[in-house]
mmCIF file of C-alpha atoms and ligand atoms in Angstrom:
data_model
loop_
_atom_site.group_PDB
_atom_site.id
_atom_site.type_symbol
_atom_site.label_atom_id
_atom_site.label_comp_id
_atom_site.label_asym_id
_atom_site.label_seq_id
_atom_site.Cartn_x
_atom_site.Cartn_y
_atom_site.Cartn_z
ATOM 1 C CA MET A 1 119.892 201.085 37.735
ATOM 2 C CA GLN A 2 122.622 203.716 38.744
ATOM 3 C CA ASN A 3 126.268 202.525 38.680
ATOM 4 C CA CYS A 4 127.844 205.560 39.841
ATOM 5 C CA GLN A 5 131.392 205.250 41.400
ATOM 6 C CA GLU A 6 133.107 208.026 43.434
ATOM 7 C CA ILE A 7 136.070 208.393 42.280
ATOM 8 C CA ALA A 8 137.813 210.961 44.531
ATOM 9 C CA ALA A 9 136.450 212.247 48.403
ATOM 10 C CA GLY A 10 132.763 213.675 47.205
ATOM 11 C CA LEU A 11 133.426 213.662 43.541
ATOM 12 C CA TYR A 12 131.360 210.780 41.765
ATOM 13 C CA TYR A 13 131.336 209.546 38.011
ATOM 14 C CA LEU A 14 128.224 209.828 36.420
ATOM 15 C CA GLY A 15 128.627 209.156 32.839
ATOM 16 C CA GLY A 16 127.649 206.110 30.996
ATOM 17 C CA ASN A 17 129.024 203.977 27.315
ATOM 18 C CA ASP A 18 127.269 203.884 24.044
ATOM 19 C CA ARG A 19 128.516 200.833 22.284
ATOM 20 C CA ARG A 20 126.066 200.993 19.555
ATOM 21 C CA ILE A 21 126.577 203.971 17.779
ATOM 22 C CA ALA A 22 128.015 203.815 14.449
ATOM 23 C CA LEU A 23 129.585 207.330 13.314
ATOM 24 C CA PHE A 24 130.674 209.498 16.348
ATOM 25 C CA GLU A 25 129.198 212.747 15.467
ATOM 26 C CA SER A 26 127.678 211.374 12.129
ATOM 27 C CA ALA A 27 131.364 211.103 10.898
ATOM 28 C CA TYR A 28 133.829 208.847 12.995
ATOM 29 C CA PRO A 29 133.343 205.047 13.209
ATOM 30 C CA VAL A 30 133.828 204.099 16.892
ATOM 31 C CA PRO A 31 134.214 199.794 16.768
ATOM 32 C CA ARG A 32 135.461 200.154 20.018
ATOM 33 C CA GLY A 33 132.331 202.872 21.248
ATOM 34 C CA VAL A 34 132.825 205.829 23.257
ATOM 35 C CA SER A 35 131.932 207.354 26.496
ATOM 36 C CA TYR A 36 129.902 210.149 28.030
ATOM 37 C CA ASN A 37 131.296 211.811 31.159
ATOM 38 C CA SER A 38 129.673 213.781 34.075
ATOM 39 C CA TYR A 39 130.572 214.085 37.265
ATOM 40 C CA LEU A 40 128.728 215.300 40.646
ATOM 41 C CA LEU A 41 131.011 217.219 43.124
ATOM 42 C CA LYS A 42 129.280 216.731 46.761
ATOM 43 C CA ASP A 43 130.401 219.783 49.021
ATOM 44 C CA GLU A 44 128.305 222.410 50.773
ATOM 45 C CA LYS A 45 127.011 223.171 47.352
ATOM 46 C CA ASN A 46 126.664 220.092 45.314
ATOM 47 C CA VAL A 47 127.637 220.959 41.473
ATOM 48 C CA LEU A 48 127.195 219.148 38.709
ATOM 49 C CA PHE A 49 129.763 219.180 35.483
ATOM 50 C CA ASP A 50 128.095 218.473 32.376
ATOM 51 C CA THR A 51 125.510 216.331 31.481
ATOM 52 C CA VAL A 52 125.623 213.623 28.670
ATOM 53 C CA ASP A 53 124.361 212.149 25.054
ATOM 54 C CA ASN A 54 120.880 211.199 25.263
ATOM 55 C CA ALA A 55 122.091 207.606 24.418
ATOM 56 C CA VAL A 56 122.955 207.108 28.077
ATOM 57 C CA GLY A 57 120.524 209.962 29.389
ATOM 58 C CA ASP A 58 118.312 207.091 31.502
ATOM 59 C CA VAL A 59 121.604 205.956 33.741
ATOM 60 C CA PHE A 60 122.945 209.224 34.169
ATOM 61 C CA PHE A 61 119.724 210.681 35.593
ATOM 62 C CA GLU A 62 119.740 207.243 38.017
ATOM 63 C CA ASN A 63 123.676 208.068 39.079
ATOM 64 C CA LEU A 64 122.475 211.751 39.932
ATOM 65 C CA ALA A 65 119.727 210.625 41.626
ATOM 66 C CA TYR A 66 121.521 208.364 43.723
ATOM 67 C CA ALA A 67 124.663 210.355 44.446
ATOM 68 C CA LEU A 68 122.309 213.368 45.678
ATOM 69 C CA GLY A 69 120.109 211.232 47.776
ATOM 70 C CA SER A 70 117.858 213.589 49.335
ATOM 71 C CA GLU A 71 120.027 216.540 48.577
ATOM 72 C CA THR A 72 119.402 218.990 45.751
ATOM 73 C CA LEU A 73 121.658 220.255 42.955
ATOM 74 C CA ASP A 74 122.984 223.706 43.076
ATOM 75 C CA TYR A 75 125.227 224.647 40.349
ATOM 76 C CA ILE A 76 125.792 222.753 36.962
ATOM 77 C CA VAL A 77 128.818 223.950 35.533
ATOM 78 C CA VAL A 78 128.709 223.958 31.554
ATOM 79 C CA HIS A 79 132.196 223.450 29.970
ATOM 80 C CA HIS A 80 130.947 222.747 26.491
ATOM 81 C CA MET A 81 127.853 222.555 24.682
ATOM 82 C CA GLU A 82 127.886 220.340 21.643
ATOM 83 C CA PRO A 83 124.947 218.048 21.489
ATOM 84 C CA ASP A 84 127.040 214.887 23.227
ATOM 85 C CA HIS A 85 127.157 216.090 26.493
ATOM 86 C CA SER A 86 124.713 218.921 26.641
ATOM 87 C CA ALA A 87 121.652 216.974 24.970
ATOM 88 C CA THR A 88 120.165 215.985 28.297
ATOM 89 C CA PHE A 89 120.104 219.466 29.842
ATOM 90 C CA ALA A 90 116.718 220.183 28.975
ATOM 91 C CA ARG A 91 115.704 216.851 30.717
ATOM 92 C CA LEU A 92 118.149 218.193 34.209
ATOM 93 C CA ALA A 93 116.608 221.654 33.748
ATOM 94 C CA GLU A 94 113.246 220.222 34.509
ATOM 95 C CA ARG A 95 113.790 218.187 37.434
ATOM 96 C CA TYR A 96 116.311 220.633 39.129
ATOM 97 C CA PRO A 97 114.446 223.777 38.375
ATOM 98 C CA GLY A 98 115.996 225.942 41.116
ATOM 99 C CA VAL A 99 119.313 224.955 39.595
ATOM 100 C CA THR A 100 122.006 227.884 38.692
ATOM 101 C CA VAL A 101 123.661 227.497 35.284
ATOM 102 C CA VAL A 102 127.335 228.681 35.195
ATOM 103 C CA THR A 103 129.116 228.878 32.284
ATOM 104 C CA SER A 104 130.596 231.112 29.543
ATOM 105 C CA GLN A 105 129.020 234.027 27.911
ATOM 106 C CA LYS A 106 129.089 232.107 24.702
ATOM 107 C CA ALA A 107 127.745 229.026 26.341
ATOM 108 C CA ALA A 108 124.847 231.313 27.543
ATOM 109 C CA ALA A 109 123.430 231.931 24.302
ATOM 110 C CA MET A 110 124.062 228.511 23.130
ATOM 111 C CA LEU A 111 121.733 227.074 26.049
ATOM 112 C CA LYS A 112 119.024 230.022 24.587
ATOM 113 C CA ASN A 113 119.632 228.985 21.171
ATOM 114 C CA TYR A 114 119.469 224.993 21.450
ATOM 115 C CA PHE A 115 116.963 224.458 24.224
ATOM 116 C CA GLY A 116 115.263 228.158 24.994
ATOM 117 C CA PHE A 117 116.664 227.903 28.379
ATOM 118 C CA ALA A 118 115.635 231.007 30.276
ATOM 119 C CA GLY A 119 116.935 229.672 34.188
ATOM 120 C CA ARG A 120 119.209 231.130 36.540
ATOM 121 C CA VAL A 121 122.682 231.847 34.542
ATOM 122 C CA GLN A 122 125.845 232.614 36.234
ATOM 123 C CA ILE A 123 128.629 233.446 33.674
ATOM 124 C CA VAL A 124 131.557 233.154 34.245
ATOM 125 C CA LYS A 125 134.859 234.032 32.234
ATOM 126 C CA GLU A 126 139.026 233.332 33.158
ATOM 127 C CA GLY A 127 139.846 233.323 36.464
ATOM 128 C CA ASP A 128 136.773 234.050 38.000
ATOM 129 C CA THR A 129 136.402 231.789 41.053
ATOM 130 C CA LEU A 130 132.904 230.388 42.859
ATOM 131 C CA SER A 131 133.385 228.974 46.438
ATOM 132 C CA VAL A 132 130.851 225.908 47.000
ATOM 133 C CA GLY A 133 131.672 224.837 50.369
ATOM 134 C CA ARG A 134 135.379 223.710 50.992
ATOM 135 C CA ARG A 135 136.650 223.839 47.922
ATOM 136 C CA THR A 136 137.097 227.182 45.248
ATOM 137 C CA LEU A 137 135.857 226.470 41.339
ATOM 138 C CA SER A 138 138.766 228.358 39.368
ATOM 139 C CA PHE A 139 137.561 228.534 35.306
ATOM 140 C CA VAL A 140 139.803 228.292 32.906
ATOM 141 C CA GLY A 141 138.851 229.440 29.645
ATOM 142 C CA ALA A 142 139.717 226.932 26.492
ATOM 143 C CA PRO A 143 138.051 229.124 23.806
ATOM 144 C CA MET A 144 138.048 226.918 20.225
ATOM 145 C CA VAL A 145 139.084 223.208 22.315
ATOM 146 C CA HIS A 146 137.386 222.894 20.074
ATOM 147 C CA TRP A 147 134.386 224.889 20.376
ATOM 148 C CA PRO A 148 134.460 228.674 21.256
ATOM 149 C CA GLU A 149 132.416 228.624 24.325
ATOM 150 C CA VAL A 150 134.494 226.524 25.870
ATOM 151 C CA ILE A 151 135.535 226.519 29.705
ATOM 152 C CA PHE A 152 137.756 224.375 32.124
ATOM 153 C CA THR A 153 137.211 224.307 35.771
ATOM 154 C CA TYR A 154 139.934 223.582 38.521
ATOM 155 C CA ILE A 155 140.092 222.638 42.309
ATOM 156 C CA PRO A 156 142.587 223.887 43.311
ATOM 157 C CA GLU A 157 142.551 222.278 46.850
ATOM 158 C CA ASP A 158 142.144 218.949 45.656
ATOM 159 C CA GLY A 159 144.013 219.990 42.248
ATOM 160 C CA ILE A 160 140.835 217.941 40.123
ATOM 161 C CA LEU A 161 141.099 219.409 36.467
ATOM 162 C CA PHE A 162 137.556 219.417 34.453
ATOM 163 C CA SER A 163 139.001 219.147 30.901
ATOM 164 C CA ALA A 164 135.920 219.152 28.824
ATOM 165 C CA ASP A 165 137.222 217.516 25.516
ATOM 166 C CA ALA A 166 140.800 217.369 25.930
ATOM 167 C CA PHE A 167 142.368 214.935 27.005
ATOM 168 C CA GLY A 168 138.956 212.849 26.177
ATOM 169 C CA THR A 169 139.179 209.882 24.087
ATOM 170 C CA PHE A 170 137.134 206.796 21.818
ATOM 171 C CA GLY A 171 136.417 203.704 22.940
ATOM 172 C CA ALA A 172 134.549 202.610 26.379
ATOM 173 C CA LEU A 173 135.505 202.504 29.409
ATOM 174 C CA GLN A 174 135.510 199.082 30.400
ATOM 175 C CA GLY A 175 134.613 198.766 34.252
ATOM 176 C CA GLY A 176 137.008 200.754 35.806
ATOM 177 C CA VAL A 177 136.831 204.921 35.691
ATOM 178 C CA PHE A 178 140.898 205.317 35.781
ATOM 179 C CA ALA A 179 143.283 205.103 33.048
ATOM 180 C CA ASP A 180 145.720 202.699 33.533
ATOM 181 C CA ARG A 181 148.652 204.102 31.724
ATOM 182 C CA GLU A 182 149.913 200.609 30.121
ATOM 183 C CA VAL A 183 146.725 199.655 29.318
ATOM 184 C CA PHE A 184 145.835 202.438 27.737
ATOM 185 C CA GLY A 185 148.902 202.604 25.758
ATOM 186 C CA ARG A 186 147.927 199.384 24.219
ATOM 187 C CA GLU A 187 144.098 199.614 24.211
ATOM 188 C CA TYR A 188 143.600 203.770 23.686
ATOM 189 C CA LEU A 189 146.126 205.165 22.182
ATOM 190 C CA ASP A 190 144.800 204.634 18.681
ATOM 191 C CA ASP A 191 141.659 205.865 19.309
ATOM 192 C CA ALA A 192 143.051 208.533 21.458
ATOM 193 C CA ARG A 193 145.304 209.584 18.753
ATOM 194 C CA ARG A 194 142.096 209.371 16.176
ATOM 195 C CA TYR A 195 139.590 211.189 18.314
ATOM 196 C CA TYR A 196 142.334 214.202 19.140
ATOM 197 C CA CYS A 197 143.676 214.875 15.080
ATOM 198 C CA ASN A 198 140.383 214.484 13.830
ATOM 199 C CA ILE A 199 137.937 216.386 16.313
ATOM 200 C CA VAL A 200 140.646 219.185 17.907
ATOM 201 C CA GLY A 201 143.430 218.343 15.510
ATOM 202 C CA LYS A 202 142.928 222.165 13.419
ATOM 203 C CA TYR A 203 142.998 223.833 16.562
ATOM 204 C CA GLY A 204 146.905 223.736 17.613
ATOM 205 C CA VAL A 205 147.314 227.174 18.942
ATOM 206 C CA GLN A 206 144.591 227.111 20.977
ATOM 207 C CA VAL A 207 145.199 223.757 22.941
ATOM 208 C CA GLN A 208 148.714 225.290 22.963
ATOM 209 C CA ASN A 209 147.515 227.899 24.775
ATOM 210 C CA VAL A 210 145.648 225.830 27.117
ATOM 211 C CA LEU A 211 147.893 223.667 27.962
ATOM 212 C CA LYS A 212 150.678 226.103 29.247
ATOM 213 C CA LYS A 213 147.633 227.474 31.857
ATOM 214 C CA ALA A 214 147.653 223.689 32.439
ATOM 215 C CA ALA A 215 151.354 223.377 32.996
ATOM 216 C CA GLY A 216 151.258 225.789 36.183
ATOM 217 C CA LEU A 217 148.152 224.024 37.543
ATOM 218 C CA ASN A 218 149.233 220.808 40.479
ATOM 219 C CA ILE A 219 147.367 218.252 38.825
ATOM 220 C CA SER A 220 146.324 215.115 40.669
ATOM 221 C CA LEU A 221 142.692 214.433 38.508
ATOM 222 C CA VAL A 222 142.026 214.950 34.948
ATOM 223 C CA CYS A 223 137.988 214.635 34.653
ATOM 224 C CA PRO A 224 138.086 214.771 30.491
ATOM 225 C CA LEU A 225 134.218 214.556 29.009
ATOM 226 C CA HIS A 226 135.240 211.198 27.233
ATOM 227 C CA GLY A 227 137.465 208.242 27.929
ATOM 228 C CA PRO A 228 139.080 207.663 31.035
ATOM 229 C CA VAL A 229 140.243 209.699 34.161
ATOM 230 C CA TRP A 230 143.456 209.951 34.267
ATOM 231 C CA LYS A 231 145.624 210.499 37.753
ATOM 232 C CA GLY A 232 148.324 213.363 38.161
ATOM 233 C CA GLU A 233 151.640 210.755 37.923
ATOM 234 C CA ASP A 234 150.044 208.830 34.679
ATOM 235 C CA PHE A 235 148.502 212.250 33.337
ATOM 236 C CA SER A 236 152.250 213.680 32.377
ATOM 237 C CA TRP A 237 152.433 210.825 29.994
ATOM 238 C CA TYR A 238 149.292 211.386 27.871
ATOM 239 C CA LEU A 239 149.632 215.396 28.299
ATOM 240 C CA GLU A 240 153.571 214.901 26.406
ATOM 241 C CA LYS A 241 151.232 213.360 23.734
ATOM 242 C CA TYR A 242 148.871 216.570 23.441
ATOM 243 C CA LEU A 243 151.877 218.559 23.558
ATOM 244 C CA THR A 244 153.390 216.882 20.605
ATOM 245 C CA TRP A 245 150.055 216.318 18.440
ATOM 246 C CA SER A 246 149.003 220.126 18.741
ATOM 247 C CA ALA A 247 152.474 221.221 17.768
ATOM 248 C CA TYR A 248 151.985 219.383 14.508
ATOM 249 C CA ALA A 249 155.586 217.518 15.582
ATOM 250 C CA PRO A 250 155.773 213.699 14.420
ATOM 251 C CA GLU A 251 155.076 211.072 17.490
ATOM 252 C CA GLU A 252 157.553 209.248 15.698
ATOM 253 C CA LYS A 253 160.013 209.174 13.063
ATOM 254 C CA SER A 254 158.544 206.678 10.702
ATOM 255 C CA VAL A 255 157.125 206.383 7.599
ATOM 256 C CA ALA A 256 153.180 206.216 6.326
ATOM 257 C CA VAL A 257 152.489 205.427 2.874
ATOM 258 C CA PHE A 258 149.267 206.988 1.532
ATOM 259 C CA TYR A 259 147.975 205.100 -1.973
ATOM 260 C CA ALA A 260 144.719 205.849 -4.034
ATOM 261 C CA SER A 261 144.983 203.114 -6.874
ATOM 262 C CA VAL A 262 142.044 201.803 -9.196
ATOM 263 C CA TYR A 263 143.793 198.767 -10.984
ATOM 264 C CA GLY A 264 146.978 197.796 -8.552
ATOM 265 C CA HIS A 265 149.469 199.626 -10.810
ATOM 266 C CA THR A 266 149.606 202.334 -8.075
ATOM 267 C CA GLN A 267 149.516 200.295 -5.057
ATOM 268 C CA ASN A 268 152.484 198.592 -6.593
ATOM 269 C CA ALA A 269 154.258 201.171 -6.879
ATOM 270 C CA ALA A 270 153.475 202.302 -2.930
ATOM 271 C CA GLU A 271 154.373 199.011 -2.065
ATOM 272 C CA ILE A 272 157.883 198.816 -3.691
ATOM 273 C CA VAL A 273 158.547 202.793 -1.996
ATOM 274 C CA ALA A 274 157.119 200.899 1.183
ATOM 275 C CA SER A 275 159.744 197.986 0.988
ATOM 276 C CA ALA A 276 162.646 199.834 -0.059
ATOM 277 C CA VAL A 277 161.675 202.215 2.832
ATOM 278 C CA ALA A 278 161.794 198.927 5.755
ATOM 279 C CA ALA A 279 164.651 197.313 3.869
ATOM 280 C CA GLN A 280 166.915 200.543 5.467
ATOM 281 C CA GLY A 281 165.276 199.343 8.987
ATOM 282 C CA VAL A 282 162.954 202.342 9.063
ATOM 283 C CA ARG A 283 158.993 201.477 10.508
ATOM 284 C CA VAL A 284 156.281 202.031 7.183
ATOM 285 C CA ARG A 285 153.288 201.404 7.383
ATOM 286 C CA VAL A 286 150.908 201.717 4.570
ATOM 287 C CA PHE A 287 147.571 202.828 3.375
ATOM 288 C CA ASP A 288 144.696 202.440 0.977
ATOM 289 C CA VAL A 289 143.160 205.507 1.349
ATOM 290 C CA SER A 290 140.191 204.187 -1.115
ATOM 291 C CA VAL A 291 139.623 201.656 2.061
ATOM 292 C CA THR A 292 140.850 202.929 5.093
ATOM 293 C CA ASP A 293 138.451 205.570 6.993
ATOM 294 C CA ARG A 294 139.570 208.898 6.994
ATOM 295 C CA SER A 295 139.596 209.851 10.034
ATOM 296 C CA GLU A 296 142.929 206.720 10.327
ATOM 297 C CA LEU A 297 144.588 207.886 7.575
ATOM 298 C CA VAL A 298 144.142 211.593 9.495
ATOM 299 C CA ALA A 299 145.618 210.759 12.710
ATOM 300 C CA GLU A 300 148.919 208.702 10.618
ATOM 301 C CA ALA A 301 149.564 211.171 9.278
ATOM 302 C CA PHE A 302 149.568 212.872 12.443
ATOM 303 C CA ARG A 303 151.587 210.014 13.724
ATOM 304 C CA ALA A 304 154.341 209.916 11.087
ATOM 305 C CA SER A 305 157.477 212.203 10.316
ATOM 306 C CA HIS A 306 157.927 211.230 6.492
ATOM 307 C CA LEU A 307 154.565 210.498 4.082
ATOM 308 C CA VAL A 308 154.217 209.623 0.788
ATOM 309 C CA PHE A 309 151.197 210.172 -1.739
ATOM 310 C CA ALA A 310 150.936 207.918 -4.451
ATOM 311 C CA SER A 311 147.304 208.463 -6.831
ATOM 312 C CA SER A 312 146.289 207.707 -10.315
ATOM 313 C CA THR A 313 145.568 210.478 -12.092
ATOM 314 C CA TYR A 314 141.431 210.167 -12.857
ATOM 315 C CA ASN A 315 139.409 212.666 -14.519
ATOM 316 C CA ASN A 316 142.770 214.737 -15.288
ATOM 317 C CA GLY A 317 142.825 215.288 -11.614
ATOM 318 C CA ILE A 318 143.765 212.935 -8.452
ATOM 319 C CA PHE A 319 142.212 210.240 -8.110
ATOM 320 C CA VAL A 320 139.118 211.358 -5.435
ATOM 321 C CA SER A 321 139.484 209.742 -2.591
ATOM 322 C CA MET A 322 143.359 210.690 -2.204
ATOM 323 C CA GLU A 323 141.943 214.398 -2.946
ATOM 324 C CA GLU A 324 139.236 214.309 -0.621
ATOM 325 C CA PHE A 325 142.108 212.883 2.116
ATOM 326 C CA LEU A 326 144.297 215.752 1.277
ATOM 327 C CA ALA A 327 141.296 217.510 1.472
ATOM 328 C CA ASP A 328 141.004 216.718 5.180
ATOM 329 C CA LEU A 329 144.263 217.294 5.954
ATOM 330 C CA LYS A 330 144.315 220.793 4.776
ATOM 331 C CA ALA A 331 140.923 221.182 6.895
ATOM 332 C CA HIS A 332 142.984 219.777 9.996
ATOM 333 C CA ASN A 333 145.662 222.606 9.488
ATOM 334 C CA PHE A 334 147.805 219.303 8.894
ATOM 335 C CA GLN A 335 151.474 220.710 8.862
ATOM 336 C CA ASN A 336 155.559 220.232 9.168
ATOM 337 C CA ARG A 337 156.375 216.661 7.550
ATOM 338 C CA ALA A 338 158.843 215.504 5.125
ATOM 339 C CA TYR A 339 156.640 214.409 2.193
ATOM 340 C CA ALA A 340 157.134 212.750 -1.364
ATOM 341 C CA VAL A 341 154.973 212.243 -3.944
ATOM 342 C CA VAL A 342 154.071 209.593 -6.877
ATOM 343 C CA GLU A 343 152.020 209.681 -9.836
ATOM 344 C CA ASN A 344 150.484 207.106 -11.956
ATOM 345 C CA GLY A 345 148.777 208.201 -15.646
ATOM 346 C CA SER A 346 148.073 206.082 -18.818
ATOM 347 C CA TRP A 347 148.089 209.203 -21.092
ATOM 348 C CA ALA A 348 148.332 212.049 -19.106
ATOM 349 C CA PRO A 349 149.520 211.856 -15.506
ATOM 350 C CA GLN A 350 148.810 215.109 -14.272
ATOM 351 C CA ALA A 351 148.363 213.314 -9.932
ATOM 352 C CA GLY A 352 151.529 214.320 -8.876
ATOM 353 C CA ALA A 353 151.686 217.989 -9.756
ATOM 354 C CA LEU A 354 148.245 218.173 -8.457
ATOM 355 C CA MET A 355 149.020 216.404 -4.679
ATOM 356 C CA ASP A 356 152.359 218.568 -4.499
ATOM 357 C CA GLY A 357 150.603 221.989 -5.132
ATOM 358 C CA ILE A 358 147.799 220.870 -2.347
ATOM 359 C CA LEU A 359 150.622 219.832 0.028
ATOM 360 C CA SER A 360 153.142 222.613 -0.700
ATOM 361 C CA GLN A 361 150.555 225.410 0.599
ATOM 362 C CA LEU A 362 150.167 223.781 4.007
ATOM 363 C CA ARG A 363 152.707 225.316 6.588
ATOM 364 C CA GLN A 364 155.955 223.347 6.851
ATOM 365 C CA MET A 365 156.140 221.183 4.578
ATOM 366 C CA ARG A 366 159.340 219.400 3.030
ATOM 367 C CA ARG A 367 159.185 217.572 -0.293
ATOM 368 C CA ILE A 368 161.451 214.833 -0.641
ATOM 369 C CA GLY A 369 163.038 213.645 -3.924
ATOM 370 C CA GLU A 370 161.386 214.554 -7.399
ATOM 371 C CA LYS A 371 157.814 213.266 -8.058
ATOM 372 C CA VAL A 372 158.256 209.546 -9.736
ATOM 373 C CA THR A 373 156.073 209.086 -12.769
ATOM 374 C CA VAL A 374 154.429 205.469 -13.130
ATOM 375 C CA LEU A 375 152.894 205.211 -16.774
ATOM 376 C CA SER A 376 150.263 202.566 -16.071
ATOM 377 C CA ALA A 377 152.393 200.057 -14.805
ATOM 378 C CA VAL A 378 155.827 200.207 -13.184
ATOM 379 C CA ASN A 379 158.470 199.251 -15.534
ATOM 380 C CA GLU A 380 162.362 198.951 -14.511
ATOM 381 C CA GLU A 381 163.520 202.318 -15.187
ATOM 382 C CA SER A 382 160.216 203.614 -13.065
ATOM 383 C CA ARG A 383 161.018 200.710 -10.172
ATOM 384 C CA SER A 384 164.235 202.123 -9.914
ATOM 385 C CA ALA A 385 163.096 205.481 -8.918
ATOM 386 C CA LEU A 386 160.786 203.955 -6.420
ATOM 387 C CA ILE A 387 163.557 201.971 -4.928
ATOM 388 C CA SER A 388 165.516 205.303 -4.945
ATOM 389 C CA LEU A 389 163.172 207.437 -3.607
ATOM 390 C CA GLY A 390 162.373 205.067 -0.924
ATOM 391 C CA ARG A 391 166.065 204.624 0.022
ATOM 392 C CA SER A 392 165.855 208.322 0.503
ATOM 393 C CA ILE A 393 163.420 208.934 2.654
ATOM 394 C CA ALA A 394 164.982 206.094 4.342
ATOM 395 C CA GLU A 395 167.843 208.093 4.818
ATOM 396 C CA ASP A 396 166.052 211.565 5.739
ATOM 397 C CA VAL A 397 164.365 209.679 8.917
ATOM 398 C CA LYS A 398 167.370 208.215 10.274
ATOM 399 C CA ALA A 399 169.170 211.721 9.538
HETATM 400 FE FE1 LIG B 401 132.267 215.770 23.165
HETATM 401 FE FE2 LIG B 401 132.827 218.597 21.465
HETATM 402 O O1 LIG B 401 132.248 216.947 22.226
#
């Protein structure tokens, strides 16, 4: 049965929630589920903004049929071709054969590649407009946020922005469609950070470019493809988060300690550093990289200002879970942090120099202190060096 909601005059939310999916994009755990959003604008012409993942296809088509009533669908604007939004496109084209697809040149090519689509397509680019009655659709290029074909649509008469994946989040909707800033900060922000950093995080420059465009718009409503819809007054708070994340600036002055430990001695070293930091009244979080999902590790690295990497030496290299984490940070264009390195090795400690080699290749990284070497287990000498490192990090955070 349909469950669509009118979220503004003539604008309907048609999406649905998937709470059974284990891994979003076959990569990211989503224990709180995810929503796939689609919107219908009813004016002299009826315009659908994106379709949905197959997981919620049935309710989406019921919603669309209900919202249209006896009217027809004139346009579908395709903002983004990733299949979590386009998987039901072929079914849509079959049901509404008269529909005109409005999209970017690159998305049109993808429609052919994914679906062999040969229907009516109107190509739009940055600055193009399309009148649909009382409202105008104004198109904004958003390449590499986070695919190359992405566009946004802005309705100047109502101040409504359709922002594709931008401003989305993991986490299913809880009945209501609108974001409540307090609830979002408490129940969604960690998921939103994890979503942004892992999915879009590599493309900070492109996100900054599109945020500059958005800053010039009068916005009353932001409609992303995942998560709640934002009203203007709360949106500025969320926009600040995006400005921070996309600039690779720390979200807060705090320390994240990441350790990869085989038998517990490297963990012991990491905990000693963390305790020395906390003793100075500085917020610190500690993560075992072998058991924490990497998407969470990446998000925590984006959050904190100061990072500690502690790893056992393994096969003459970095312990595998730490090596994979560092590779992921590099792949996400991670940069602009203070960091420290701790290594452990029973006969030939190597992990510290190798981690430092990777981290120093990232942009604007600043190492605090010398690496601390633990030989098998922490002793009085290395304990003292670890405490000293923790204090130096805390002082730097407070500086
Ligand atoms: Fe939600 Fe890039 O797809």
